[in-house]
Amino acid sequence: METTLRGVGVSHGVAIGEVRHMGTAVLEPPAKQIPTEDAEREQGRAHKAVEAVAADLIARGNLAGGEAQGVLEAQAMMAEDPELMADVERRIAVGSTAERAVYDAFAAYRALLAGAGEYLAGRVADLDDVRNRIVARLLGVPMPGVPDSDEPYVLIARDLAPADTALLDPTLVLGFVTEEGGPTSHSAILARALGVPAVVALPGAGELTEGTVIAVDGSTGEIFVEPSAEKKAQLEASAAQRKAALSASSGPGTTSDGHKVPLLANVGGPADVPAALEAGAEGVGLFRTEFLFLDDSKQAPSEEKQVEAYRQVLEAFPEGRVVVRVLDAGADKPLDFLTPADEPNPALGVRGLRSLLDHPDVLRTQLTALAKASQGLPVYLEVMAPMVADRTDARAFADACRAAGLQAKFGAMVEIPSAALRARSILQEVEFLSLGTNDLAQYTFAADRQVGAVSRLQDPWQPALLDLVALSAEAAKAEGKSCGVCGEAASDPLLACVLTGLGITSLSMGAASIPYVRATLAKYTMAQCERAAAAARAADTAEEARTAAQAVLSGE
């Protein structure tokens, strides 16, 4: 009998197939004592296992490239954390086996993360995955992970670690469903990059029986269990229509009456450029530069290394627009040489621009590298700072750009509510705004973007978030400047129309979403987008906002 479940749709498309569950987690190793003379041998086993797992994660990252590479390299750093290893060695010295010492040390660290505020609690899934991989290697059992199957299937998991998501084979994994996660979690972002339909934050997903046929709608978040032949045909027809619309859509982003909305790509490095070009991106709206800094948490990359990486991306978009975000470190992206190790709540501490202003040499080197990388190129380079709180921050960043001799537009990201509320003041110092809707939602609602339990508050359709977007766009229009969106909100085709109606001047997203957004925008006039935006802001909940906007655009 057909039943319908609803989670949070995070990656467009429809998948119909049999359920396969993620491999089970490693069992807890027995707590047995070892003789003192075996301690050194056990410590050696632990070190070898950790090194092997870290190397495997880095190798997976190199294969995956792009955003996935940065995420997996961060996990490798987590595996080799010196404090964790010191705790493992201490536990072995007092009689634990290597596998039990790893298990207990990670459990202690896990408890610290879980109790250190919701932002860091979101890293628990990544930590658990690293622990399971090390313990599995020590026990000599198969790694937990994606099941082996010769036939395509829909993957079900409590949560997907980045190491699993990054190397999913889209020819076998038709789509995936998780119990946890949110619309801006690592798994969601990587799913969109892969173009795999995905639904997260679905309560009871793990109870779906192995082999059951389900249909996953990654756009609506609906899961149809044992769908009828009629439902399958309906979903397949809808998917076919969507595919036809995508193939018919090309060229610059525009509404049906000719209002231009440049569609840009979010990239994590040179490896993401081919997909952006294939999708017809008109430039880059968010070039995340963290990937360069994750190779070595002890020191920043050299100016020469940065120049080489930046130039590869800039050269790919001759006469296009490339917006570079300077290093956004801190919170869930700590770097030993830059971020404090003892902050009680890093998400509300020294991160983003705050870290760079505390380390002006790191900022100066990055800005100088960008200036050199852009020399002689016809690209329109724009550079923006993350986590700008007020005009003082914006002025400090603009002064640093000028001091480095950067011939580019300087901008500020709107990720903190204060920046949206005082956007016009900030625009006295910089030339454009770019809304990072992921963090803006997180800080507006005090809801960690990695925690599925608060995914309702991470929904970019929340009217309060739309109000802040509107404030920013109105301020930019009044100052004759631009205001784009580079958060994941831009990847929702319907919401893209609403953002356009709110006055947003460009939209940047994962490359896989660009064709969907282009095709949808082309169906509606600017006036329709404005009416849909007004209807969404008049609602009281995210669901009501979405429904109201859909009603306007469908002419109901």
XYZ file of C-alpha atoms in Angstrom:
556
model
C 0.000 0.000 0.000
C 1.401 3.370 -1.033
C 2.326 5.721 1.805
C 3.908 9.162 1.713
C 6.665 10.468 3.981
C 8.134 13.965 3.984
C 11.641 15.129 4.747
C 13.641 18.062 3.411
C 14.410 17.979 -0.310
C 17.994 19.117 -0.853
C 18.897 17.979 -4.384
C 16.573 18.109 -7.394
C 15.367 15.123 -9.367
C 13.351 11.938 -8.966
C 14.744 8.512 -8.067
C 12.738 5.258 -8.054
C 14.380 2.080 -6.822
C 14.862 -0.477 -4.101
C 16.097 0.491 -0.651
C 19.655 -0.411 0.357
C 20.943 0.557 3.802
C 24.331 2.002 4.597
C 26.752 -0.521 6.144
C 26.408 -0.781 9.906
C 28.707 1.098 12.238
C 31.662 -0.666 13.800
C 30.790 -2.597 16.959
C 32.210 -1.388 20.244
C 35.559 -3.157 20.856
C 35.782 -5.251 24.038
C 37.372 -3.569 27.068
C 40.233 -5.933 27.845
C 43.564 -5.225 29.507
C 46.915 -5.771 27.795
C 50.267 -6.482 29.465
C 52.492 -3.443 29.976
C 55.117 -4.859 27.602
C 52.545 -4.797 24.740
C 51.823 -1.066 25.051
C 54.479 0.075 22.579
C 53.293 -2.421 19.963
C 49.660 -1.326 20.406
C 50.625 2.333 20.120
C 52.381 1.512 16.856
C 49.251 -0.255 15.564
C 47.150 2.795 16.451
C 49.500 5.178 14.640
C 49.589 3.006 11.506
C 45.790 2.740 11.416
C 45.371 6.493 11.834
C 47.924 7.230 9.106
C 46.242 4.736 6.747
C 42.777 6.205 7.315
C 44.047 9.772 6.854
C 45.795 8.754 3.623
C 42.620 7.037 2.396
C 40.530 10.140 3.097
C 43.009 12.350 1.237
C 43.067 9.900 -1.690
C 39.256 9.941 -1.811
C 39.383 13.733 -1.797
C 41.850 13.810 -4.672
C 39.555 11.530 -6.675
C 36.438 13.536 -5.885
C 37.987 17.001 -6.307
C 36.127 20.246 -5.777
C 34.281 20.930 -2.545
C 34.490 17.281 -1.528
C 38.271 17.457 -1.491
C 38.328 20.217 1.122
C 35.805 18.402 3.314
C 37.736 15.117 3.215
C 41.063 16.800 3.873
C 39.505 18.374 6.955
C 38.443 14.888 8.080
C 41.984 13.615 7.562
C 43.248 16.406 9.824
C 40.668 15.332 12.386
C 41.996 11.750 12.271
C 45.546 12.913 12.941
C 44.666 15.474 15.619
C 47.694 15.435 17.975
C 45.608 15.849 21.136
C 43.453 12.890 20.175
C 46.507 10.761 19.462
C 48.079 11.757 22.776
C 44.905 10.589 24.519
C 45.003 7.292 22.579
C 48.629 6.715 23.625
C 47.818 7.506 27.259
C 44.947 5.013 27.295
C 47.135 2.302 25.750
C 49.867 3.008 28.317
C 47.444 2.134 31.136
C 46.303 -1.127 29.557
C 43.829 -0.534 26.703
C 44.094 -2.239 23.335
C 44.680 0.064 20.369
C 41.080 -0.279 19.108
C 39.572 0.298 22.556
C 41.834 3.300 23.172
C 40.781 4.855 19.856
C 37.125 4.154 20.593
C 37.277 5.710 24.088
C 39.409 8.705 23.067
C 37.031 9.567 20.242
C 34.069 9.112 22.603
C 35.563 11.682 24.983
C 36.218 14.115 22.138
C 32.732 13.469 20.788
C 31.235 14.454 24.155
C 33.264 17.674 24.116
C 31.990 18.566 20.636
C 28.393 17.700 21.490
C 28.557 19.968 24.531
C 30.448 22.836 22.891
C 27.438 24.452 21.250
C 25.297 23.334 18.361
C 27.701 24.550 15.694
C 30.485 22.156 16.673
C 27.959 19.434 17.463
C 27.378 19.316 13.712
C 30.859 17.837 13.282
C 29.956 14.753 15.335
C 28.892 12.731 12.270
C 32.266 13.422 10.624
C 34.086 12.446 13.824
C 32.102 9.209 14.161
C 32.998 8.266 10.604
C 36.716 8.796 11.243
C 36.510 6.716 14.446
C 34.671 3.887 12.684
C 37.236 3.759 9.896
C 40.179 3.595 12.308
C 38.553 0.967 14.536
C 37.502 -1.126 11.514
C 41.082 -1.138 10.249
C 42.382 -2.178 13.668
C 39.782 -4.948 13.983
C 40.374 -6.145 10.434
C 36.693 -5.854 9.478
C 35.148 -4.179 6.389
C 34.842 -0.420 6.484
C 31.366 0.902 7.142
C 29.999 2.547 4.076
C 28.052 2.295 0.842
C 26.728 -1.244 0.202
C 27.988 -3.392 -2.656
C 25.356 -3.850 -5.360
C 25.323 -4.650 -9.060
C 21.876 -3.077 -9.471
C 20.948 0.608 -8.992
C 19.340 1.426 -5.647
C 18.221 4.205 -3.288
C 20.621 4.536 -0.363
C 19.214 4.945 3.160
C 21.391 6.097 6.062
C 21.157 7.742 9.441
C 23.596 10.292 8.074
C 26.145 10.233 5.281
C 29.734 11.057 6.073
C 31.503 13.222 3.470
C 33.845 10.332 2.630
C 30.837 8.272 1.515
C 28.960 11.041 -0.298
C 31.997 12.259 -2.207
C 32.528 9.002 -4.076
C 28.942 7.883 -4.626
C 28.555 6.355 -8.071
C 25.482 8.090 -9.573
C 25.038 5.184 -12.011
C 24.336 2.884 -9.045
C 23.077 5.232 -6.322
C 19.891 6.626 -7.822
C 19.280 8.872 -4.819
C 19.675 8.909 -1.064
C 17.621 9.542 2.050
C 18.962 10.310 5.542
C 17.356 10.632 8.963
C 19.626 13.502 9.974
C 21.279 16.431 8.242
C 19.888 19.697 6.968
C 19.609 21.620 3.698
C 23.090 23.108 4.123
C 24.889 20.076 5.588
C 27.994 18.736 3.853
C 26.044 15.782 2.466
C 23.371 18.043 0.967
C 25.934 20.298 -0.691
C 27.850 17.356 -2.125
C 24.617 15.695 -3.328
C 23.794 18.795 -5.337
C 27.309 18.828 -6.767
C 26.851 15.182 -7.859
C 23.384 15.806 -9.251
C 21.944 12.964 -7.137
C 18.340 13.419 -5.848
C 18.423 13.566 -2.055
C 16.115 14.028 0.927
C 17.415 14.612 4.460
C 15.923 14.988 7.943
C 13.384 12.210 7.334
C 12.315 10.732 10.713
C 12.234 6.940 10.655
C 14.164 6.588 7.394
C 16.133 3.722 8.926
C 12.927 1.738 9.401
C 12.375 1.391 5.657
C 12.769 -2.296 4.877
C 15.686 -3.442 2.708
C 14.463 -4.103 -0.828
C 11.332 -1.962 -0.526
C 10.660 0.117 -3.625
C 10.460 3.850 -2.926
C 10.262 6.979 -5.037
C 12.304 9.988 -3.900
C 11.406 13.508 -5.021
C 14.439 15.622 -4.177
C 12.599 18.820 -5.046
C 9.612 18.461 -2.698
C 11.191 16.231 -0.031
C 8.476 13.597 -0.526
C 9.151 9.862 -0.253
C 6.546 7.501 -1.726
C 6.788 4.000 -0.232
C 5.630 1.207 -2.571
C 4.384 3.753 -5.117
C 1.557 2.702 -7.395
C 2.086 2.339 -11.117
C 0.114 5.556 -11.555
C 2.348 7.461 -9.098
C 5.496 6.142 -10.781
C 4.208 7.227 -14.171
C 3.297 10.654 -12.799
C 6.738 11.179 -11.244
C 8.541 9.895 -14.337
C 6.472 12.177 -16.585
C 7.248 15.134 -14.335
C 10.961 14.269 -14.411
C 10.863 13.953 -18.222
C 9.170 17.352 -18.555
C 11.782 18.878 -16.276
C 14.595 17.316 -18.308
C 13.105 18.607 -21.572
C 12.807 22.094 -20.114
C 16.418 21.971 -18.984
C 17.751 20.893 -22.366
C 15.745 23.637 -24.078
C 17.105 26.293 -21.736
C 20.436 27.946 -22.459
C 22.139 31.313 -22.399
C 22.148 33.996 -19.714
C 19.674 33.976 -16.853
C 16.639 36.122 -17.544
C 12.951 36.386 -16.767
C 10.464 35.880 -19.593
C 10.219 39.642 -20.120
C 13.979 40.139 -20.396
C 15.020 41.141 -16.866
C 18.604 39.885 -16.572
C 19.603 37.779 -13.561
C 23.180 36.506 -14.002
C 23.479 32.856 -12.940
C 26.852 32.151 -11.380
C 28.523 29.069 -9.920
C 29.798 28.328 -6.434
C 33.222 26.681 -6.732
C 35.691 25.314 -4.223
C 38.717 25.356 -6.506
C 39.934 24.647 -10.069
C 38.426 21.130 -10.024
C 34.899 22.602 -9.937
C 35.398 24.787 -13.019
C 34.560 22.221 -15.774
C 31.103 21.490 -14.295
C 30.421 25.223 -13.980
C 31.339 25.831 -17.618
C 29.278 22.853 -18.795
C 26.239 24.182 -16.906
C 26.590 27.550 -18.651
C 27.599 29.565 -15.595
C 28.068 33.228 -16.426
C 30.892 33.459 -13.927
C 31.649 32.551 -10.331
C 29.577 34.054 -7.549
C 31.424 32.332 -4.712
C 34.996 31.083 -5.020
C 35.689 29.415 -1.676
C 39.434 29.635 -1.095
C 39.575 27.381 1.991
C 40.677 24.370 -0.089
C 44.172 25.869 -0.353
C 44.522 26.332 3.391
C 43.398 22.836 4.438
C 46.535 21.129 3.110
C 48.511 22.227 6.155
C 46.751 23.461 9.289
C 50.102 24.681 10.712
C 50.839 27.399 8.167
C 49.252 29.354 5.341
C 50.068 28.419 1.718
C 52.736 30.493 0.004
C 51.853 33.463 -2.156
C 53.133 31.568 -5.221
C 50.887 28.583 -4.571
C 47.884 30.857 -4.133
C 48.611 32.812 -7.323
C 48.722 29.574 -9.339
C 45.389 28.271 -7.999
C 43.551 31.582 -8.323
C 44.760 32.148 -11.878
C 43.441 28.747 -13.010
C 39.922 29.791 -12.019
C 40.207 33.364 -13.298
C 41.448 32.211 -16.718
C 38.410 29.953 -17.127
C 36.024 32.929 -17.239
C 37.475 35.495 -19.654
C 35.431 38.676 -19.398
C 33.188 36.936 -16.878
C 32.646 37.867 -13.253
C 34.541 35.968 -10.543
C 33.736 36.742 -6.912
C 36.392 35.477 -4.526
C 35.714 35.050 -0.829
C 38.849 35.500 1.231
C 39.642 32.770 3.750
C 36.673 31.915 5.963
C 38.310 30.012 8.833
C 37.052 29.259 12.309
C 34.004 27.449 13.736
C 33.827 24.139 11.797
C 36.930 25.049 9.736
C 39.646 25.585 12.386
C 43.237 26.204 11.349
C 46.005 25.911 13.923
C 47.886 28.982 12.698
C 44.807 31.199 12.605
C 41.979 30.259 14.954
C 41.968 30.052 18.768
C 41.890 26.519 20.163
C 40.003 27.286 23.354
C 36.955 29.273 22.252
C 33.821 28.193 24.166
C 31.599 28.839 21.123
C 33.647 29.236 17.931
C 30.604 29.975 15.738
C 30.134 33.195 17.709
C 33.820 33.894 18.180
C 36.824 34.769 16.059
C 35.994 33.467 12.586
C 35.994 34.789 9.040
C 37.133 38.401 8.679
C 37.711 38.628 12.425
C 40.453 35.981 12.177
C 42.046 37.719 9.198
C 42.100 41.125 10.869
C 43.847 39.486 13.832
C 46.406 38.042 11.366
C 46.898 40.839 8.798
C 49.860 39.062 7.216
C 47.615 36.161 6.136
C 45.058 38.564 4.653
C 47.739 40.686 2.981
C 49.340 37.637 1.339
C 45.995 36.419 -0.005
C 45.011 39.824 -1.387
C 48.447 40.296 -2.968
C 48.178 36.838 -4.559
C 44.774 37.723 -6.000
C 46.156 40.991 -7.383
C 49.015 39.149 -9.115
C 46.777 36.318 -10.364
C 44.425 38.766 -12.096
C 47.130 40.827 -13.806
C 46.702 40.900 -17.575
C 43.396 39.031 -17.523
C 40.116 40.529 -18.823
C 38.164 38.921 -15.977
C 35.973 41.081 -13.716
C 37.451 40.252 -10.322
C 35.480 40.976 -7.162
C 36.732 40.131 -3.668
C 34.533 39.851 -0.590
C 34.968 39.346 3.114
C 33.046 36.748 5.163
C 31.322 37.510 8.473
C 31.116 41.297 8.128
C 29.182 42.683 11.108
C 29.201 46.447 10.549
C 30.718 49.417 8.728
C 33.915 49.216 10.797
C 34.534 45.679 9.497
C 33.760 46.733 5.932
C 36.121 49.719 6.127
C 38.948 47.575 7.525
C 38.560 45.086 4.676
C 38.394 47.767 1.978
C 41.510 49.445 3.426
C 43.364 46.109 3.343
C 42.358 45.562 -0.311
C 43.608 49.006 -1.315
C 46.866 48.561 0.631
C 47.520 45.329 -1.282
C 47.105 47.146 -4.609
C 44.079 45.073 -5.587
C 42.379 46.335 -8.740
C 38.957 44.844 -8.079
C 35.592 45.561 -6.542
C 35.484 45.029 -2.781
C 32.380 43.541 -1.203
C 30.903 42.244 2.020
C 29.020 39.060 2.758
C 25.737 39.410 4.606
C 25.708 36.444 6.977
C 25.022 38.231 10.259
C 21.625 39.894 10.824
C 23.333 43.160 11.838
C 24.824 43.401 8.328
C 21.376 43.147 6.741
C 19.881 45.657 9.172
C 22.711 48.133 8.503
C 23.388 47.238 4.879
C 23.210 50.817 3.653
C 25.873 51.849 6.158
C 28.159 48.995 5.066
C 27.698 49.999 1.426
C 29.393 53.318 2.160
C 32.634 51.324 2.351
C 32.205 48.532 -0.226
C 30.788 48.186 -3.726
C 28.555 45.132 -3.462
C 26.838 42.737 -1.080
C 26.527 38.969 -1.296
C 24.110 37.109 0.942
C 25.330 33.841 2.439
C 21.864 32.523 3.257
C 23.181 29.388 4.986
C 24.893 31.279 7.790
C 22.350 34.106 7.736
C 19.616 31.583 8.559
C 21.799 29.968 11.207
C 22.418 33.237 13.028
C 18.913 34.622 12.534
C 17.233 31.600 14.125
C 20.025 30.360 16.435
C 19.763 27.055 14.540
C 22.907 25.147 13.569
C 22.923 24.414 9.842
C 24.278 20.890 10.474
C 21.619 19.759 12.947
C 18.594 17.990 11.454
C 16.467 18.573 14.558
C 16.304 22.290 13.765
C 16.038 21.976 9.979
C 12.663 23.767 10.068
C 14.529 26.914 11.083
C 17.219 26.464 8.454
C 14.627 26.567 5.676
C 15.500 29.538 3.421
C 11.757 30.090 2.851
C 11.387 31.390 6.415
C 9.668 34.795 6.067
C 12.024 36.423 8.599
C 14.983 35.425 6.421
C 13.220 36.795 3.325
C 12.738 40.070 5.208
C 16.497 40.339 5.787
C 17.161 39.543 2.121
C 14.735 42.286 1.112
C 16.377 44.809 3.454
C 19.780 44.102 1.914
C 18.511 44.277 -1.669
C 16.630 47.524 -1.012
C 19.737 49.100 0.537
C 21.863 48.112 -2.457
C 19.311 49.509 -4.906
C 19.189 52.789 -2.989
C 22.982 53.048 -3.228
C 23.082 52.016 -6.878
C 25.063 48.875 -6.080
C 24.574 45.135 -6.551
C 23.328 42.527 -4.098
C 23.646 38.834 -4.955
C 22.855 35.576 -3.197
C 25.541 32.900 -2.999
C 23.971 30.645 -0.361
C 22.183 27.402 -1.122
C 18.847 29.281 -1.276
C 19.737 30.267 -4.841
C 19.671 26.617 -5.941
C 15.894 26.304 -5.339
C 14.305 27.289 -8.685
C 11.062 28.572 -7.135
C 12.908 30.492 -4.442
C 15.227 31.907 -7.110
C 12.171 33.601 -8.631
C 11.229 35.020 -5.220
C 14.766 36.269 -4.606
C 14.662 37.969 -7.996
C 11.377 39.577 -7.002
C 12.967 40.813 -3.782
C 15.540 42.726 -5.820
C 18.489 40.322 -5.818
C 20.704 41.121 -8.808
C 22.553 37.791 -9.275
C 22.236 34.192 -8.114
C 25.112 31.820 -7.431
C 24.752 28.098 -6.744
C 26.247 24.646 -7.272
C 26.714 24.034 -10.997
C 24.152 21.201 -11.118
C 21.359 23.602 -10.106
C 21.996 26.256 -12.765
C 19.927 24.628 -15.566
C 16.930 24.180 -13.218
C 17.045 27.798 -12.093
C 17.578 29.123 -15.640
C 14.588 27.173 -16.998
C 12.292 28.243 -14.162
C 13.198 31.938 -14.269
C 12.538 31.992 -18.008
C 8.883 31.029 -17.409
C 7.904 34.121 -15.411
C 7.904 37.895 -15.780
C 9.621 40.202 -13.326
C 6.197 41.409 -12.159
C 5.185 37.823 -11.355
C 8.408 37.339 -9.388
C 7.706 40.508 -7.414
C 4.153 39.393 -6.609
C 5.429 35.966 -5.538
C 8.018 37.630 -3.293
C 5.363 39.820 -1.644
C 3.129 36.797 -1.068
C 5.986 34.819 0.500
C 6.900 37.649 2.867
C 3.271 38.000 3.936
C 3.203 34.379 5.168
C 3.941 33.234 8.712
C 5.797 29.968 8.058
C 8.249 28.638 5.509
C 5.700 26.154 4.179
C 3.050 28.863 3.817
C 5.577 31.127 2.068
C 6.465 28.425 -0.430
C 2.792 27.606 -1.079
C 1.874 31.278 -1.484
C 4.670 31.922 -3.976
C 3.776 28.794 -5.956
C 0.138 29.892 -6.101
C 1.092 33.289 -7.512
C 3.425 31.848 -10.134
C 0.955 29.170 -11.209
C -1.801 31.759 -11.550
C -4.052 30.237 -8.889
